[in-house]
Short mmCIF file of C-alpha atoms in Angstrom, two decimals:
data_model
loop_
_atom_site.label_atom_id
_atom_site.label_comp_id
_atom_site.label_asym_id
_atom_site.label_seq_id
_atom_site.Cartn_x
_atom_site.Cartn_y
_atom_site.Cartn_z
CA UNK A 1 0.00 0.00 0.00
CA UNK A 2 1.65 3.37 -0.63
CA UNK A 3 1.21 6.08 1.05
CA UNK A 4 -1.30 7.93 -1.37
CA UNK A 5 -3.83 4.68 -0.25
CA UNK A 6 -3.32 5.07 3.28
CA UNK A 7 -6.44 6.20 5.29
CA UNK A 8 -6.24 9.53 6.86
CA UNK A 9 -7.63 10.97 9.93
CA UNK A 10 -9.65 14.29 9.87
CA UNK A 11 -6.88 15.73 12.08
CA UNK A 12 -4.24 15.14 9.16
CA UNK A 13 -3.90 18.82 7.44
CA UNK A 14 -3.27 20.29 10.98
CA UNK A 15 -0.58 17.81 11.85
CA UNK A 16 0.66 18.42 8.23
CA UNK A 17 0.73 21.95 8.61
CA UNK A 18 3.08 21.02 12.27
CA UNK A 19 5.51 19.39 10.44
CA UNK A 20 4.47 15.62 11.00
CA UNK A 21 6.15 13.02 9.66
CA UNK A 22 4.53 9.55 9.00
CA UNK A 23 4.08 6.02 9.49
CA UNK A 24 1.93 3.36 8.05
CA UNK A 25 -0.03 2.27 10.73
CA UNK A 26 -2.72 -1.05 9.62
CA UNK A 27 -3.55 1.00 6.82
CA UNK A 28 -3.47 4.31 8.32
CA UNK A 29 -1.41 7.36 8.10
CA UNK A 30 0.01 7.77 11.71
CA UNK A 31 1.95 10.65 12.52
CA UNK A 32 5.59 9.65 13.20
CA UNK A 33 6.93 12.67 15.12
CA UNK A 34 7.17 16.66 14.87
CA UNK A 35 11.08 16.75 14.73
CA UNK A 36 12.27 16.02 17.99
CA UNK A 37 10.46 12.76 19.60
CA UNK A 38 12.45 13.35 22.77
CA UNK A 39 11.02 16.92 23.10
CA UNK A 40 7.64 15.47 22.26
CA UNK A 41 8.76 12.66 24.89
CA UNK A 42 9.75 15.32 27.71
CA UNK A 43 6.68 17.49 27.33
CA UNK A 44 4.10 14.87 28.05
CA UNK A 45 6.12 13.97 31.44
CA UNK A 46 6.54 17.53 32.38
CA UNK A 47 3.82 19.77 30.88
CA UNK A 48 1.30 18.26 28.17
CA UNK A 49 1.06 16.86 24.49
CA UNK A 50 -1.42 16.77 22.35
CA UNK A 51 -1.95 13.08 20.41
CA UNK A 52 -3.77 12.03 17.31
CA UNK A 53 -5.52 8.85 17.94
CA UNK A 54 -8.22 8.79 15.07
CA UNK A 55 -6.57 5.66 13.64
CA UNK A 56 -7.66 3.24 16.82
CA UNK A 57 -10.55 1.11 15.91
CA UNK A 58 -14.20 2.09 17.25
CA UNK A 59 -16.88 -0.35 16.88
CA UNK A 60 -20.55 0.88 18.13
CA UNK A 61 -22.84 -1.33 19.46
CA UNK A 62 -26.47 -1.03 19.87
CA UNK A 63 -29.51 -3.67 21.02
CA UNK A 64 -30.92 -4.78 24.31
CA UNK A 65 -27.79 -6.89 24.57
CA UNK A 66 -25.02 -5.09 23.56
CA UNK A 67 -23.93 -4.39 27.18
CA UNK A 68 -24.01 -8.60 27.33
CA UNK A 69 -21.52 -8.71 24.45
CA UNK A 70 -19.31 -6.70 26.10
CA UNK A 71 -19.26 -8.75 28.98
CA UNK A 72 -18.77 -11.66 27.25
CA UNK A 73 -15.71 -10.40 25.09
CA UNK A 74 -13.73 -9.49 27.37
CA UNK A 75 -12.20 -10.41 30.81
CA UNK A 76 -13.47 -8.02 33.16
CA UNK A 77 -16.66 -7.31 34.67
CA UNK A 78 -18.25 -5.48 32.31
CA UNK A 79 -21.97 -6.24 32.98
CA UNK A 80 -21.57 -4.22 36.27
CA UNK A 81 -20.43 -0.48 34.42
CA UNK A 82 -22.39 2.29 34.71
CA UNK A 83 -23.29 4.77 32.28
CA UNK A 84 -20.88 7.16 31.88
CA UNK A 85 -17.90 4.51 32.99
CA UNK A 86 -14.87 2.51 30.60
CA UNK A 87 -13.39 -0.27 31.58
CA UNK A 88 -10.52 -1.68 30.09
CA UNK A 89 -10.01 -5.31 29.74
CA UNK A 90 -8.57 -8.35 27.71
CA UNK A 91 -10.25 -10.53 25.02
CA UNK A 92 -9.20 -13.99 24.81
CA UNK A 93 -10.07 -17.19 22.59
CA UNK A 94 -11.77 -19.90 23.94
CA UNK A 95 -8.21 -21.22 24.90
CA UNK A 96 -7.51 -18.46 27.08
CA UNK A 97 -4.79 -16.77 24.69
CA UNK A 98 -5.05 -12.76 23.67
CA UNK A 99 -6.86 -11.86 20.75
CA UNK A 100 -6.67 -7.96 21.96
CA UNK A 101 -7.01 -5.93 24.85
CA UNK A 102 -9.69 -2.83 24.78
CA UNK A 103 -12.05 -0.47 26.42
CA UNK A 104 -15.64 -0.08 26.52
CA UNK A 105 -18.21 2.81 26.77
CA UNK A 106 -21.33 2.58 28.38
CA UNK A 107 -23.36 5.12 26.78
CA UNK A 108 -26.56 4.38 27.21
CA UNK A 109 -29.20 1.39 28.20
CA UNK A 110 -28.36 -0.84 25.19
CA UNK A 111 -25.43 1.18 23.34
CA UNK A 112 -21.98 0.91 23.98
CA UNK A 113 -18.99 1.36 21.86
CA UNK A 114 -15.43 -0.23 22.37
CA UNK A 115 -11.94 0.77 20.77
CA UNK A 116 -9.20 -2.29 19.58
CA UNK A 117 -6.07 -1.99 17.39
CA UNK A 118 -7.03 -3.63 14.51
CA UNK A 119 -9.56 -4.61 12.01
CA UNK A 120 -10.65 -8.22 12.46
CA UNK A 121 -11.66 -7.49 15.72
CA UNK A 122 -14.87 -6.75 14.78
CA UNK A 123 -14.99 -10.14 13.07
CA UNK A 124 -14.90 -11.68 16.54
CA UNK A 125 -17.31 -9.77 18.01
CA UNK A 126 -19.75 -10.65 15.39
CA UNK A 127 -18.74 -14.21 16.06
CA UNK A 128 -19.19 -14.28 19.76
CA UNK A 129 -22.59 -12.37 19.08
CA UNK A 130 -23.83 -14.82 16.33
CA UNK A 131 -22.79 -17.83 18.76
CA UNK A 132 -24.77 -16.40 22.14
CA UNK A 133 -27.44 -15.27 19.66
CA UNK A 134 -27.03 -11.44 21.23
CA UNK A 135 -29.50 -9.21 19.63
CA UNK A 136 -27.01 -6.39 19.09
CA UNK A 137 -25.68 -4.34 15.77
CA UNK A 138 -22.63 -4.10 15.56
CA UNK A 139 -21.14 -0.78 12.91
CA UNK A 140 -17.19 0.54 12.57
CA UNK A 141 -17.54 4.23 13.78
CA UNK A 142 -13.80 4.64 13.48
CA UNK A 143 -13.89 7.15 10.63
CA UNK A 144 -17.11 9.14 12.60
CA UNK A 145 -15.07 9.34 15.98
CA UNK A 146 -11.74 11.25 15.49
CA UNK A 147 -10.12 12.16 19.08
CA UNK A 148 -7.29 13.77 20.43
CA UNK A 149 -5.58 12.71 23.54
CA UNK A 150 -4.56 15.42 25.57
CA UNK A 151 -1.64 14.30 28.51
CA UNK A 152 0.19 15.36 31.09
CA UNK A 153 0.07 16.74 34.17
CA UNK A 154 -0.66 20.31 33.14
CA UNK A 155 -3.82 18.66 30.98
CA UNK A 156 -6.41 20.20 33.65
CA UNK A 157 -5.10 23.69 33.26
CA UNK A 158 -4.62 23.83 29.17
CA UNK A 159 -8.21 22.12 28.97
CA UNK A 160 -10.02 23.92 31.57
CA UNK A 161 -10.18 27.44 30.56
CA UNK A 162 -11.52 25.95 27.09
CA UNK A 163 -13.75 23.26 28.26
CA UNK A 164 -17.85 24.26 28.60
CA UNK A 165 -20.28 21.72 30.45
CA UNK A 166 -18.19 19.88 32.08
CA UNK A 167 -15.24 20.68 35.42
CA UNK A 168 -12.53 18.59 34.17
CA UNK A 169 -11.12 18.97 37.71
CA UNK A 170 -13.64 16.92 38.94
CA UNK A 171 -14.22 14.43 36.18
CA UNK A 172 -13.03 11.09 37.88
CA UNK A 173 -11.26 8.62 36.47
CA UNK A 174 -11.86 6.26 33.22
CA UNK A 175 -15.31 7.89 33.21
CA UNK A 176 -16.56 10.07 30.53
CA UNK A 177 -19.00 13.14 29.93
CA UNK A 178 -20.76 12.76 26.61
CA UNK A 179 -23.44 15.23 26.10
CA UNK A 180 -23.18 19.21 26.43
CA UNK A 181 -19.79 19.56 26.80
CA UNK A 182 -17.71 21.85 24.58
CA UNK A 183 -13.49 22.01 23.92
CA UNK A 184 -12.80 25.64 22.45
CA UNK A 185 -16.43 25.65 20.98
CA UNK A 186 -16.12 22.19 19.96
CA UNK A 187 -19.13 19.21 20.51
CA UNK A 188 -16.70 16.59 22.12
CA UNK A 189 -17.10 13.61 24.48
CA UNK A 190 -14.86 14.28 27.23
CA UNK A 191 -13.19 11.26 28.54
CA UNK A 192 -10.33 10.98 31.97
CA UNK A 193 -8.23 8.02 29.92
CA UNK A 194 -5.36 7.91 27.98
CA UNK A 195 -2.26 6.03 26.92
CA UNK A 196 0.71 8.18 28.31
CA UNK A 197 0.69 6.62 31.83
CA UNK A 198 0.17 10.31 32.86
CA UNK A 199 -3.03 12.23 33.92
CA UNK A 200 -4.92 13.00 30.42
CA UNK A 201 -7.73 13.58 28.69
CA UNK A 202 -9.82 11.83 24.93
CA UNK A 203 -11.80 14.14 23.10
CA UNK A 204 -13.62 12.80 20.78
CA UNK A 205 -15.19 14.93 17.85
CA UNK A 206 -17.07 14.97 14.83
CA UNK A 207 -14.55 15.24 11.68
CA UNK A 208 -15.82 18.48 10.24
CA UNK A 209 -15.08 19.65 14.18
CA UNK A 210 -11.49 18.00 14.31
CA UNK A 211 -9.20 21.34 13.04
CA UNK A 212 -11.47 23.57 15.17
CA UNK A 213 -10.64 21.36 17.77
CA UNK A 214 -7.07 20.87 17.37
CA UNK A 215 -6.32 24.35 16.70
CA UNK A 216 -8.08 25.57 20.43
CA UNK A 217 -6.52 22.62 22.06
CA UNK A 218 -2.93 23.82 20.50
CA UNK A 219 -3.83 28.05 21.42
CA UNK A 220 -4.30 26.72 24.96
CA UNK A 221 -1.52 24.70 25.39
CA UNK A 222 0.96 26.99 24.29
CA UNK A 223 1.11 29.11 27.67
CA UNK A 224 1.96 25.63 29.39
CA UNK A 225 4.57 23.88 26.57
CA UNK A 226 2.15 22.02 25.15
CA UNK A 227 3.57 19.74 22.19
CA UNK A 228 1.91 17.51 19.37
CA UNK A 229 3.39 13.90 19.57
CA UNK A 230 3.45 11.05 17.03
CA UNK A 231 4.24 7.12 17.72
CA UNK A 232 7.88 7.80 18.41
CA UNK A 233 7.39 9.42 21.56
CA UNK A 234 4.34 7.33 22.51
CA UNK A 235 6.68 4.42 21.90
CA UNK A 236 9.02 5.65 24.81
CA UNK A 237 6.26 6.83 26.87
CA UNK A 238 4.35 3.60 27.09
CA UNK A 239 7.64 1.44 27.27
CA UNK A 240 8.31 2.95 30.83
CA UNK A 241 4.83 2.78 32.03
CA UNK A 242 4.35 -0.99 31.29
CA UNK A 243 1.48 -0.34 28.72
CA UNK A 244 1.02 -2.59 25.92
CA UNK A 245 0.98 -3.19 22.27
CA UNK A 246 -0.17 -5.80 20.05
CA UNK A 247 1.98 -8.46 18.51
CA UNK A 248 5.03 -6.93 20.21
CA UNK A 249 4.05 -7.15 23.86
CA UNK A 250 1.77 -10.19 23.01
CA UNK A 251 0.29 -12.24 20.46
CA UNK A 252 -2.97 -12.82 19.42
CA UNK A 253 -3.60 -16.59 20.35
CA UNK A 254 -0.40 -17.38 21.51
CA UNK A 255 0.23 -15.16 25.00
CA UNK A 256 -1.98 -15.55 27.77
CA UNK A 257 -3.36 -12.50 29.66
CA UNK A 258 -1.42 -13.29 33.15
CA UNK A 259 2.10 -13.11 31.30
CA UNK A 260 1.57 -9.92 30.35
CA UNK A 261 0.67 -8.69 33.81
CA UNK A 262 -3.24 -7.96 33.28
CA UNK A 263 -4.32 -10.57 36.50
CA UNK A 264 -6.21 -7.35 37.95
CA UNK A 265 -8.61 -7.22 34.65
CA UNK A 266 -9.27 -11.14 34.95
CA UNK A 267 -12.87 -11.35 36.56
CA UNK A 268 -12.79 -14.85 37.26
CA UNK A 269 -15.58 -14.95 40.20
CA UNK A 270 -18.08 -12.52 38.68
CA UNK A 271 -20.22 -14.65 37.62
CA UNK A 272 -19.76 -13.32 33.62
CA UNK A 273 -19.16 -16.50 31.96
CA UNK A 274 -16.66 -14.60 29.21
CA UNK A 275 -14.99 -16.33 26.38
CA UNK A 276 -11.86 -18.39 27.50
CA UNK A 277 -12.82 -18.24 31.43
CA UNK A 278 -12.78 -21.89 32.26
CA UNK A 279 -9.44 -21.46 30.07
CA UNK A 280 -7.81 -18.96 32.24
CA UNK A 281 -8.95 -20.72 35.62
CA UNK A 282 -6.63 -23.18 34.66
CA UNK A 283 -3.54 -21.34 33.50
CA UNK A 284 -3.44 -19.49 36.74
CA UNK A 285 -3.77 -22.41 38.84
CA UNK A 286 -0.96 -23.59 36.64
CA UNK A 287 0.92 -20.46 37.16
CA UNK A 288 2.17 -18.80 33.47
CA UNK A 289 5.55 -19.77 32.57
CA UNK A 290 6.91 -16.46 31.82
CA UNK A 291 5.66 -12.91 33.09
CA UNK A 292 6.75 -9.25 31.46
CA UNK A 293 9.07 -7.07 33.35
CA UNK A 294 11.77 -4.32 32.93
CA UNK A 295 14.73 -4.70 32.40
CA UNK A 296 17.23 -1.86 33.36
CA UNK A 297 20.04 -2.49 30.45
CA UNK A 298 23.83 -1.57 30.68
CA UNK A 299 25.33 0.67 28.42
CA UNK A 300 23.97 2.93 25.47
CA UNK A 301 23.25 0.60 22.71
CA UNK A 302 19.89 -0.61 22.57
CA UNK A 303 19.05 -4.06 21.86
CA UNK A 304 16.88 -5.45 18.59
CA UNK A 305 13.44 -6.66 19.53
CA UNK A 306 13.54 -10.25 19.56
CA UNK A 307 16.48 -10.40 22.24
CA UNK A 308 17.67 -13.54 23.36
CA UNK A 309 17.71 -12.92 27.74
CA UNK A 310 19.67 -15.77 29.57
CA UNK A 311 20.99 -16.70 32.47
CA UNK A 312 24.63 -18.65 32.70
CA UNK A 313 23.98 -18.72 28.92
CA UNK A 314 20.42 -20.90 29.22
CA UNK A 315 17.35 -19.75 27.36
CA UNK A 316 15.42 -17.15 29.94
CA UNK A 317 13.41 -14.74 27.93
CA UNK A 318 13.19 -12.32 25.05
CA UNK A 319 13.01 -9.30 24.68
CA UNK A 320 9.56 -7.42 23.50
CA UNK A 321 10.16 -3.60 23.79
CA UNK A 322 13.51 -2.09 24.23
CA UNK A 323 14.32 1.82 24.03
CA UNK A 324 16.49 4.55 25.33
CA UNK A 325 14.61 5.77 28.05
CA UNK A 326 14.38 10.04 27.74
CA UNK A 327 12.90 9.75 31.86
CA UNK A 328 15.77 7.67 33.19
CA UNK A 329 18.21 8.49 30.19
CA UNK A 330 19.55 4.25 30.08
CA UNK A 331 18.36 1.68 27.94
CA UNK A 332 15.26 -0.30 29.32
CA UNK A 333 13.06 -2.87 27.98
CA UNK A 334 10.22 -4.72 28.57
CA UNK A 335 10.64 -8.28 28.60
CA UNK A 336 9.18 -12.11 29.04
CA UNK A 337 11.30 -13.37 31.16
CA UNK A 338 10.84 -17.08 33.43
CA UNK A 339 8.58 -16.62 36.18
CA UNK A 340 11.01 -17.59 38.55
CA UNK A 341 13.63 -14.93 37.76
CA UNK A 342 11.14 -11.85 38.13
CA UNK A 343 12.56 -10.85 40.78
CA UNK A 344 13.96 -7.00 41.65
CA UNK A 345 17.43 -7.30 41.42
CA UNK A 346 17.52 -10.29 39.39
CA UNK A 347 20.86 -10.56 37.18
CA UNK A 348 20.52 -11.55 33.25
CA UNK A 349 22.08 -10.90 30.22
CA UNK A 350 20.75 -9.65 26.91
CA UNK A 351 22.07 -10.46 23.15
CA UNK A 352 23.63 -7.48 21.86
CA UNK A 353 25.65 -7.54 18.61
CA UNK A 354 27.74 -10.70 18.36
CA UNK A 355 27.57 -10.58 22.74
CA UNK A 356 26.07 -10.29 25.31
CA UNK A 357 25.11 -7.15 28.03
CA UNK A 358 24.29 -7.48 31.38
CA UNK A 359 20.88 -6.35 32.98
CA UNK A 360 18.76 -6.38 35.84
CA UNK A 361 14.99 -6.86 36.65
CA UNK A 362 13.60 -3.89 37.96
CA UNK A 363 9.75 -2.48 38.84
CA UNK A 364 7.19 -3.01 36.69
CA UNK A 365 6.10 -0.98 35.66
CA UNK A 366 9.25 1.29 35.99
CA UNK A 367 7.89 4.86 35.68
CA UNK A 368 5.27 5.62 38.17
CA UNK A 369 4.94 2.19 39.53
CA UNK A 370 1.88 2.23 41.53
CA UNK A 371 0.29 3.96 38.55
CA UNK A 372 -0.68 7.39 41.01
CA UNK A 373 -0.32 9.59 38.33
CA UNK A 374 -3.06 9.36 36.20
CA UNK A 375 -5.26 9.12 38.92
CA UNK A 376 -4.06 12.04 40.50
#
């Protein structure tokens, strides 16, 4: 696909006109960076960015039982959200393996819409509908939902001053304001979630409303250092706060949920008898044999993806997401590693070139450990 066929998001001739450059991204035109990826890096850990996240699929879902659906795709309680709350949680195969992790919106009595990563997702929900017989329609809104993630700890002040119907110093966490509120005179559903492992914001817009929108967002952030990020920086961001990606943190049908540290989204005494729950009941009684961690990594060169990890050169892991850290300025990774060694502390080595480099386990995940600031 060249880039001329790529899909583009209704934010694309503002990020244009910013200097973007870009990435294919599942068919989309993602915007790489805006120069300086370590700027863009710095700003959403000190002051606030402003993100582009059209290109993350949105599937709506309407019918008496499209609440049930939810509940039965994924891993965590979903039957018991309100309206007005997201949840995120896992979807596994009847086998207990990943297909994708997600969110859902509780709109309304009997609408809902969820977000994935990729396009045959919405060929398993209409599988898991079809085989409960759930009365529920099921559309791709992707294209109809641009939004803007807007992160950092100075996210309240650049969106408060601009924000109409709703006190975004009050708005609690992963719960979401849909109706009457306004961003710089823009229609938006105001959401407290995000993907930066800092406090943030998703405003989600109509595309005709998406420069308006990005344009008041930008004016207000400029006061407080806002920047526009692409992938690069999101790539470093989420590396040090343990959040995941899709076939490079885990695969779909081969990596159980547990490995990659989601236990906490794993309802299995809810009574919601999801997809893969007898499954999972028996792979943590088992115990996985390998759970992601960090890895704190000596030197400056930064491993391939892929990395062998060993210990006393025997087989002990690989390596899923390295980077040079911009926070803790050393190489860190996340990584599989054997249960037994995930341990703070822990000594390994990583392949590296024709060698090997040392490394040790350290918190998971290692920025902001106990995850306080985006609840803050």
């Amino acid at each position: 696909m060249t880039t001329t066929e790529l899909h583009r998001t209704a934010f694309d001739a503002v990020q244009v006109e910013a200097g973007a450059t870009w990435t294919d991204w599942e068919g989309w035109a993602w915007a790489a960076d805006f120069g300086d990826a370590v700027a863009e890096h710095n700003a959403t850990r000190t002051a606030c960015n402003v993100w582009d996240e059209s290109p993350l699929r949105k599937w709506d879902m309407r019918g008496p039982d499209a609440l049930a659906l939810a509940d039965m795709l994924f891993t965590n309680d979903m039957a018991a959200i309100e309206i007005g709350q997201v949840r995120y949680g896992a979807i596994c195969d009847e086998n207990g393996k990943m297909i994708m992790d997600g969110t859902v919106f509780h709109l309304a009595e009997g609408h809902c819409f969820s977000i994935t990563s990729y396009d045959s997702d919405l060929d398993w929900y209409r599988k898991v509908a079809a085989d409960h017989g759930f009365d529920v329609e099921l559309k791709d809104v992707t294209a109809e939902m641009p939004h803007l993630q807007v992160q950092g700890p100075k996210a309240r002040e650049v969106l408060g001053p601009i924000t109409d119907g709703a006190d975004v110093g009050s708005l609690r966490y992963f719960r979401f304001i849909q109706d009457g509120v306004t961003v710089g005179g823009v229609p938006v559903l105001l959401s407290r979630t995000g993907y930066s492992g800092e406090l943030g914001f998703e405003l989600y817009c109509k595309p005709d409303d998406a420069t308006a929108l990005w344009h008041a967002v930008v004016k207000a952030g400029e006061p407080h250092g806002l920047k526009p990020i692409g992938l690069s920086a999101i790539e470093t961001l989420r590396i040090e706060s343990g959040l995941l990606f899709p076939d490079i943190d885990y695969f779909p049908r081969q990596t159980d949920p547990f490995e990659v540290r989601l236990d906490n989204v794993i309802k299995l005494d809810t009574g919601n008898d999801f997809v893969g729950r007898d499954a999972l009941r028996r792979i943590k009684g088992d115990g996985t044999p390998r759970l992601l961690t960090t890895l704190r990594i000596e030197g400056d060169e930064v491993p391939e993806y892929g990395a062998a990890v060993t210990v006393d050169g025997n087989d002990a892991g690989i390596v899923r997401s390295p980077c040079l850290s911009p926070t803790f300025n050393e190489v860190i990774a996340m990584a599989a590693i054997d249960r037994e060694l995930n341990s703070e502390g822990q000594r390994v080595q990583v392949a590296l070139g024709e060698g090997t480099v040392g490394a040790t386990v350290a918190a998971f995940p290692l920025y902001d450990t106990d995850k306080k600031r985006p609840r803050s």
